[in-house]
CSV table of C-alpha atoms in Angstrom, one decimal:
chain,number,residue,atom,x,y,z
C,1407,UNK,CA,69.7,95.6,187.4
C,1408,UNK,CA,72.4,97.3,189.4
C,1409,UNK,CA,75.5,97.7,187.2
C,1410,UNK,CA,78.4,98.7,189.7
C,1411,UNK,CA,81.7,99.8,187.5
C,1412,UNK,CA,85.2,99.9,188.4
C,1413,UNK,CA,86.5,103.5,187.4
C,1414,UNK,CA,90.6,103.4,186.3
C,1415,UNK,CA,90.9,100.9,183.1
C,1416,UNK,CA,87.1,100.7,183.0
C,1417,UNK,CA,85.6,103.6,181.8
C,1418,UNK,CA,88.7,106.0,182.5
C,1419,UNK,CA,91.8,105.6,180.8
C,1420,UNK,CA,94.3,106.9,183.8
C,1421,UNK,CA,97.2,104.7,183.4
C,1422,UNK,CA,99.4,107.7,182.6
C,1423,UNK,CA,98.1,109.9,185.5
C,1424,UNK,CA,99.1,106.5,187.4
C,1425,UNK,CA,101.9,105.7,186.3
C,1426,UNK,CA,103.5,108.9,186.5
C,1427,UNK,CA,102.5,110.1,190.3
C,1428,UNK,CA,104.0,106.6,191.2
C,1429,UNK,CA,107.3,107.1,189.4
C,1430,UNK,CA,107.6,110.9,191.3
C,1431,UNK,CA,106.6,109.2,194.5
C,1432,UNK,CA,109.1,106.6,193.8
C,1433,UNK,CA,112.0,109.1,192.7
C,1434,UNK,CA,110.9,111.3,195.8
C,1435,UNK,CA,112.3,108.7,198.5
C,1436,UNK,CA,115.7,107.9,196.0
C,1437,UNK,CA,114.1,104.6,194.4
C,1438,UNK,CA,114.4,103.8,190.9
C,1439,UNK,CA,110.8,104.1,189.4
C,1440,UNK,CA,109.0,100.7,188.6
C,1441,UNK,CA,108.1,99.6,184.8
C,1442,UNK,CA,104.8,100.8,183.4
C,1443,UNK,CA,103.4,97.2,183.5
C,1444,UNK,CA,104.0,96.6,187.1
C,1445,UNK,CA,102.8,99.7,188.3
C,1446,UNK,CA,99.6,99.1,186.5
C,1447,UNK,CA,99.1,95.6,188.0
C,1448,UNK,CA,98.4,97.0,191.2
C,1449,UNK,CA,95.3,99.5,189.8
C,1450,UNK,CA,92.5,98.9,191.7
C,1451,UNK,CA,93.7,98.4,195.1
C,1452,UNK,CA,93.8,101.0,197.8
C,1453,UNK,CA,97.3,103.1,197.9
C,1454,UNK,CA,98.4,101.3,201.0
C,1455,UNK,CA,97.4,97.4,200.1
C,1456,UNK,CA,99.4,98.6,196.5
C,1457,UNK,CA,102.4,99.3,198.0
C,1458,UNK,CA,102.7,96.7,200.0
C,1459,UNK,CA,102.6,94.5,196.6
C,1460,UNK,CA,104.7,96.9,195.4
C,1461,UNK,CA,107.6,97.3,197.7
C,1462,UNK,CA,107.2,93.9,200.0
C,1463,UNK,CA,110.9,94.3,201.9
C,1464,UNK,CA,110.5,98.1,202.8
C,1465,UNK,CA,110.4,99.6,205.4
C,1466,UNK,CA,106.8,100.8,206.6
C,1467,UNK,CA,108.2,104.9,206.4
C,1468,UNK,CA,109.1,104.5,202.9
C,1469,UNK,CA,105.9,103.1,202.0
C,1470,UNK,CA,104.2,105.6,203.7
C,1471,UNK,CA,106.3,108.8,201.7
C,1472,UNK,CA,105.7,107.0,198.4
C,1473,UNK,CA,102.0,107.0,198.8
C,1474,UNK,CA,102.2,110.9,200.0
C,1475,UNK,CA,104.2,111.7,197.1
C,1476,UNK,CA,101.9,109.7,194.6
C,1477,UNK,CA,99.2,111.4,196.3
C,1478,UNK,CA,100.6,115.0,195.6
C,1479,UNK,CA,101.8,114.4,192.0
C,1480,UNK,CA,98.2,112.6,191.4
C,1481,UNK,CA,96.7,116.0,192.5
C,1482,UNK,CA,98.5,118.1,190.7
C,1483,UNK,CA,98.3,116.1,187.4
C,1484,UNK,CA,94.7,115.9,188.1
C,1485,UNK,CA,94.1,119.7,188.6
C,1486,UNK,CA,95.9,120.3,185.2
C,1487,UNK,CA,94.2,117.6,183.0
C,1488,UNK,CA,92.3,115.0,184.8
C,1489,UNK,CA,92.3,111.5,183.2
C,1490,UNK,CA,89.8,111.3,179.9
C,1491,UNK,CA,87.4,108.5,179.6
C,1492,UNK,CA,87.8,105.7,177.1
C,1493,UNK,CA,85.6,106.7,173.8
C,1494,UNK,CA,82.1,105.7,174.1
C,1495,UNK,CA,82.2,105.3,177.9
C,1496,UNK,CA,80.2,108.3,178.7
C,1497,UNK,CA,77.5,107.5,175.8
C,1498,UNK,CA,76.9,104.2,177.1
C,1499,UNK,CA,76.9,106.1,181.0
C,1500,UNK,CA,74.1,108.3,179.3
C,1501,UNK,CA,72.2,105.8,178.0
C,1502,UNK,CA,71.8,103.1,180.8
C,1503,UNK,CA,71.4,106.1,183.5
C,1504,UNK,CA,68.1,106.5,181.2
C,1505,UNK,CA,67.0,103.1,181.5
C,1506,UNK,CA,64.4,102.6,184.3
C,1507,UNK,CA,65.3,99.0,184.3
C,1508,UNK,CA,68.9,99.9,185.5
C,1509,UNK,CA,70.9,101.6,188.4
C,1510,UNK,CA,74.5,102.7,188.2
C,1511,UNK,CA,76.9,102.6,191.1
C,1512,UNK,CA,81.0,102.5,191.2
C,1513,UNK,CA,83.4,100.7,193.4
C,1514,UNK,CA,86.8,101.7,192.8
C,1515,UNK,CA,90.4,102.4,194.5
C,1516,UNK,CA,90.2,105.7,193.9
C,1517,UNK,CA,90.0,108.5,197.0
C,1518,UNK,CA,86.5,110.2,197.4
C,1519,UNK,CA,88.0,113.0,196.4
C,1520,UNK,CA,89.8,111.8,193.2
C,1521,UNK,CA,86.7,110.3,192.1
C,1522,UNK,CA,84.4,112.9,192.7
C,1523,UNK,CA,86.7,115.2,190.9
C,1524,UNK,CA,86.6,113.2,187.8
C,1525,UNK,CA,82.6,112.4,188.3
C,1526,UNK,CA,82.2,116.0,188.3
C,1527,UNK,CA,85.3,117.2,185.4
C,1528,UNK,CA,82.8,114.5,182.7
C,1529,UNK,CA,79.6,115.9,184.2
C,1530,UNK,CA,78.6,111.8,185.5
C,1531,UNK,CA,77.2,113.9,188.9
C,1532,UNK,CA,73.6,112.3,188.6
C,1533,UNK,CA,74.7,108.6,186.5
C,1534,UNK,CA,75.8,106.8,189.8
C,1535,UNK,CA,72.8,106.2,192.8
C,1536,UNK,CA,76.2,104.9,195.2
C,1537,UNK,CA,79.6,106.3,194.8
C,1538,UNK,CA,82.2,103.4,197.2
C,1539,UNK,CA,86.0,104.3,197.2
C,1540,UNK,CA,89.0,103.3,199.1
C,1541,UNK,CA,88.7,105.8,201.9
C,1542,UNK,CA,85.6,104.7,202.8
C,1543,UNK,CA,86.4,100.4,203.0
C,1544,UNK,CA,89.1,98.0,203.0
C,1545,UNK,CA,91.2,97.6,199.9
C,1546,UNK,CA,89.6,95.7,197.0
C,1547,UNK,CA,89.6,92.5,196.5
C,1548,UNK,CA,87.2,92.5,199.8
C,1549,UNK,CA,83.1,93.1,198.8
C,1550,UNK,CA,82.9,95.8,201.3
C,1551,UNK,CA,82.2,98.1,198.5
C,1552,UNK,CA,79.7,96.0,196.7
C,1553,UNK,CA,78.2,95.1,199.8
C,1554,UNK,CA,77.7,98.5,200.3
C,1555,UNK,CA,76.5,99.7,197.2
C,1556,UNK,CA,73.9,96.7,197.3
C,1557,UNK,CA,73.1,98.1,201.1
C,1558,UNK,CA,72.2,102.0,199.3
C,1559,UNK,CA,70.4,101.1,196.5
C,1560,UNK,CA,68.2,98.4,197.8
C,1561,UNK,CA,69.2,95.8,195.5
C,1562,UNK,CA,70.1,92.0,195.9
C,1563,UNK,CA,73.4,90.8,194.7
C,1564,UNK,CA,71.3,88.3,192.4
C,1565,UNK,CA,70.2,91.5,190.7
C,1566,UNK,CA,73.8,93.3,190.5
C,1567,UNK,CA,77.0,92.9,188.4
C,1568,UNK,CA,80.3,93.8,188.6
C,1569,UNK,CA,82.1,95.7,186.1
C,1570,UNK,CA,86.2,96.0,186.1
C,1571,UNK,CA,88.9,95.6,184.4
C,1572,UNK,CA,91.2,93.7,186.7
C,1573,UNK,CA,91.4,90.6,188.8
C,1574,UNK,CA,90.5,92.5,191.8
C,1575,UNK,CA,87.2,93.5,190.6
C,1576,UNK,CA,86.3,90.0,189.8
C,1577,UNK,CA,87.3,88.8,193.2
C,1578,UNK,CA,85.3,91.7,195.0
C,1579,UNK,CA,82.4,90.8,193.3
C,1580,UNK,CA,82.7,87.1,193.3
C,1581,UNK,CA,83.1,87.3,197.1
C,1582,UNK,CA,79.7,89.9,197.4
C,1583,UNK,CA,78.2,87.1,195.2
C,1584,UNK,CA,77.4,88.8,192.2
C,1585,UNK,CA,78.2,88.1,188.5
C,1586,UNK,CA,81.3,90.0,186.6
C,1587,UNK,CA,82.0,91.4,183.9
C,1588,UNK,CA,85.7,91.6,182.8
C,1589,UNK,CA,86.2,94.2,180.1
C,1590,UNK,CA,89.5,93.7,177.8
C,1591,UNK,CA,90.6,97.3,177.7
C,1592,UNK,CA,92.1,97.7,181.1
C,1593,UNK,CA,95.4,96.9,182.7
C,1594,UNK,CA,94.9,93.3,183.9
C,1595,UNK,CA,95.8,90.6,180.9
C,1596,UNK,CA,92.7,88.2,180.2
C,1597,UNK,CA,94.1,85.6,181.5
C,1598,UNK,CA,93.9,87.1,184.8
C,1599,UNK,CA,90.5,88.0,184.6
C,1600,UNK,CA,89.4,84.1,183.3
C,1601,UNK,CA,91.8,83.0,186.6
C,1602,UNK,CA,89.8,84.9,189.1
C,1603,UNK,CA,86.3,83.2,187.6
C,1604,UNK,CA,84.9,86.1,185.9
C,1605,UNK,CA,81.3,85.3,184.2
C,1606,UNK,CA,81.6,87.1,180.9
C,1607,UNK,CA,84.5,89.3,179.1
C,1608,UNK,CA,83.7,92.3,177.0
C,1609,UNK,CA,85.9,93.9,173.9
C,1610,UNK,CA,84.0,97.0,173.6
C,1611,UNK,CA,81.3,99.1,175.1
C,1612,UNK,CA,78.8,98.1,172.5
C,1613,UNK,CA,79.0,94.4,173.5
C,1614,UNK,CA,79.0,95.4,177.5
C,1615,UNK,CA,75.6,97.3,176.6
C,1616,UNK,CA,74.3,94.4,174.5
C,1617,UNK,CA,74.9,91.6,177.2
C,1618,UNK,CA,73.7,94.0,179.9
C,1619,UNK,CA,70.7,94.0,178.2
C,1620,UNK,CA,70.8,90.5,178.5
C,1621,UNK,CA,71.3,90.3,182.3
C,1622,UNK,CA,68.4,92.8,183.2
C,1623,UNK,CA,66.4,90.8,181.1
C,1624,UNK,CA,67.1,87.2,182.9
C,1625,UNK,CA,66.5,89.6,186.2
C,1626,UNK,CA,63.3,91.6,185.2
């Protein structure tokens, strides 16, 4: 089984990281900073696509200076004290990275180098076989990185799930054909996950290992 997760509200809790870097790239152009919840609504998508959802009338150049200042104030919150993972995310990491039965990949929004700062900063360096961000594809919800993922590790999408916590995840893997998993921690409501067609929803990290058990063994 290939288990591909989605990274912010998945199995790192970055919302304030997020949240914040937007409101310093908002202030840094003279715009009045977004609410918490609407910020979060676009996690998952690449910087550009989120801005675009975020700021629909503006002007392409304000866009633009927002995403450099939320890139810059990401960095530097980052450097000081990078985003933890939710508790119990890195023992279930460790324990399906031991399973021969199963391979671990992400797909996530993140830059290469924000995520391999983070895969590094929680020692995950040898848990993932294929690491896909947004610099490298277009902006979730298209399967390029699940297609991608599938094309590294050898694996057919009948074999692979998709982990996230939003809408977009469920989409991206729905369209690359694979199951999903919606877990009920993250920053999309429920009934967002249920109206993009996800397969299963999760509350905790011992029921996501429990009915991952269950997949690999419909797949073996």
């Amino acid at each position: 089984m290939l288990a591909i997760f989605d990274v912010d509200g998945t199995i790192s809790d970055s919302q304030h990281h997020i949240t914040h870097a937007m409101a310093l790239g908002f202030e840094a152009v003279g715009l009045t900073p977004l609410p918490a919840s609407e910020v979060l609504s676009i996690v998952g998508l690449s910087l550009p696509e989120a801005l675009m959802r975020l700021l629909p009338d503006a002007p392409q150049a304000t866009r633009d200076a927002v995403v450099e200042g939320y890139k810059a104030s990401y960095k530097s919150a980052r450097a000081a004290s990078p985003a933890p993972l939710y508790p119990g995310a890195k023992d279930l990491l460790d324990r399906l990275q031991a399973r021969e039965d199963t391979v671990l990949a992400v797909a996530t929004g993140k830059s290469r180098r924000g995520l391999r700062a983070l895969v590094k900063h929680h020692g995950l360096e040898r848990h993932f076989v294929s690491l896909q961000c947004a610099d490298d594809h277009p902006s979730k919800p298209h399967p390029a990185m699940v297609q991608a993922a599938l094309e590294e590790t050898g694996m057919e999408a009948a074999q692979a799930v998709m982990i996230g916590d939003t809408s977009y995840d469920i989409e991206m893997g729905r369209a690359a054909g694979l199951r999903t998993i919606g877990v009920a921690w993250g920053y999309h409501p429920l009934d967002a996950l249920e109206a993009a067609g996800v397969d299963h929803i999760v509350h905790d990290f011992k029921e996501l290992e429990a009915l991952l058990t269950r997949l690999t063994e419909e797949v073996a």
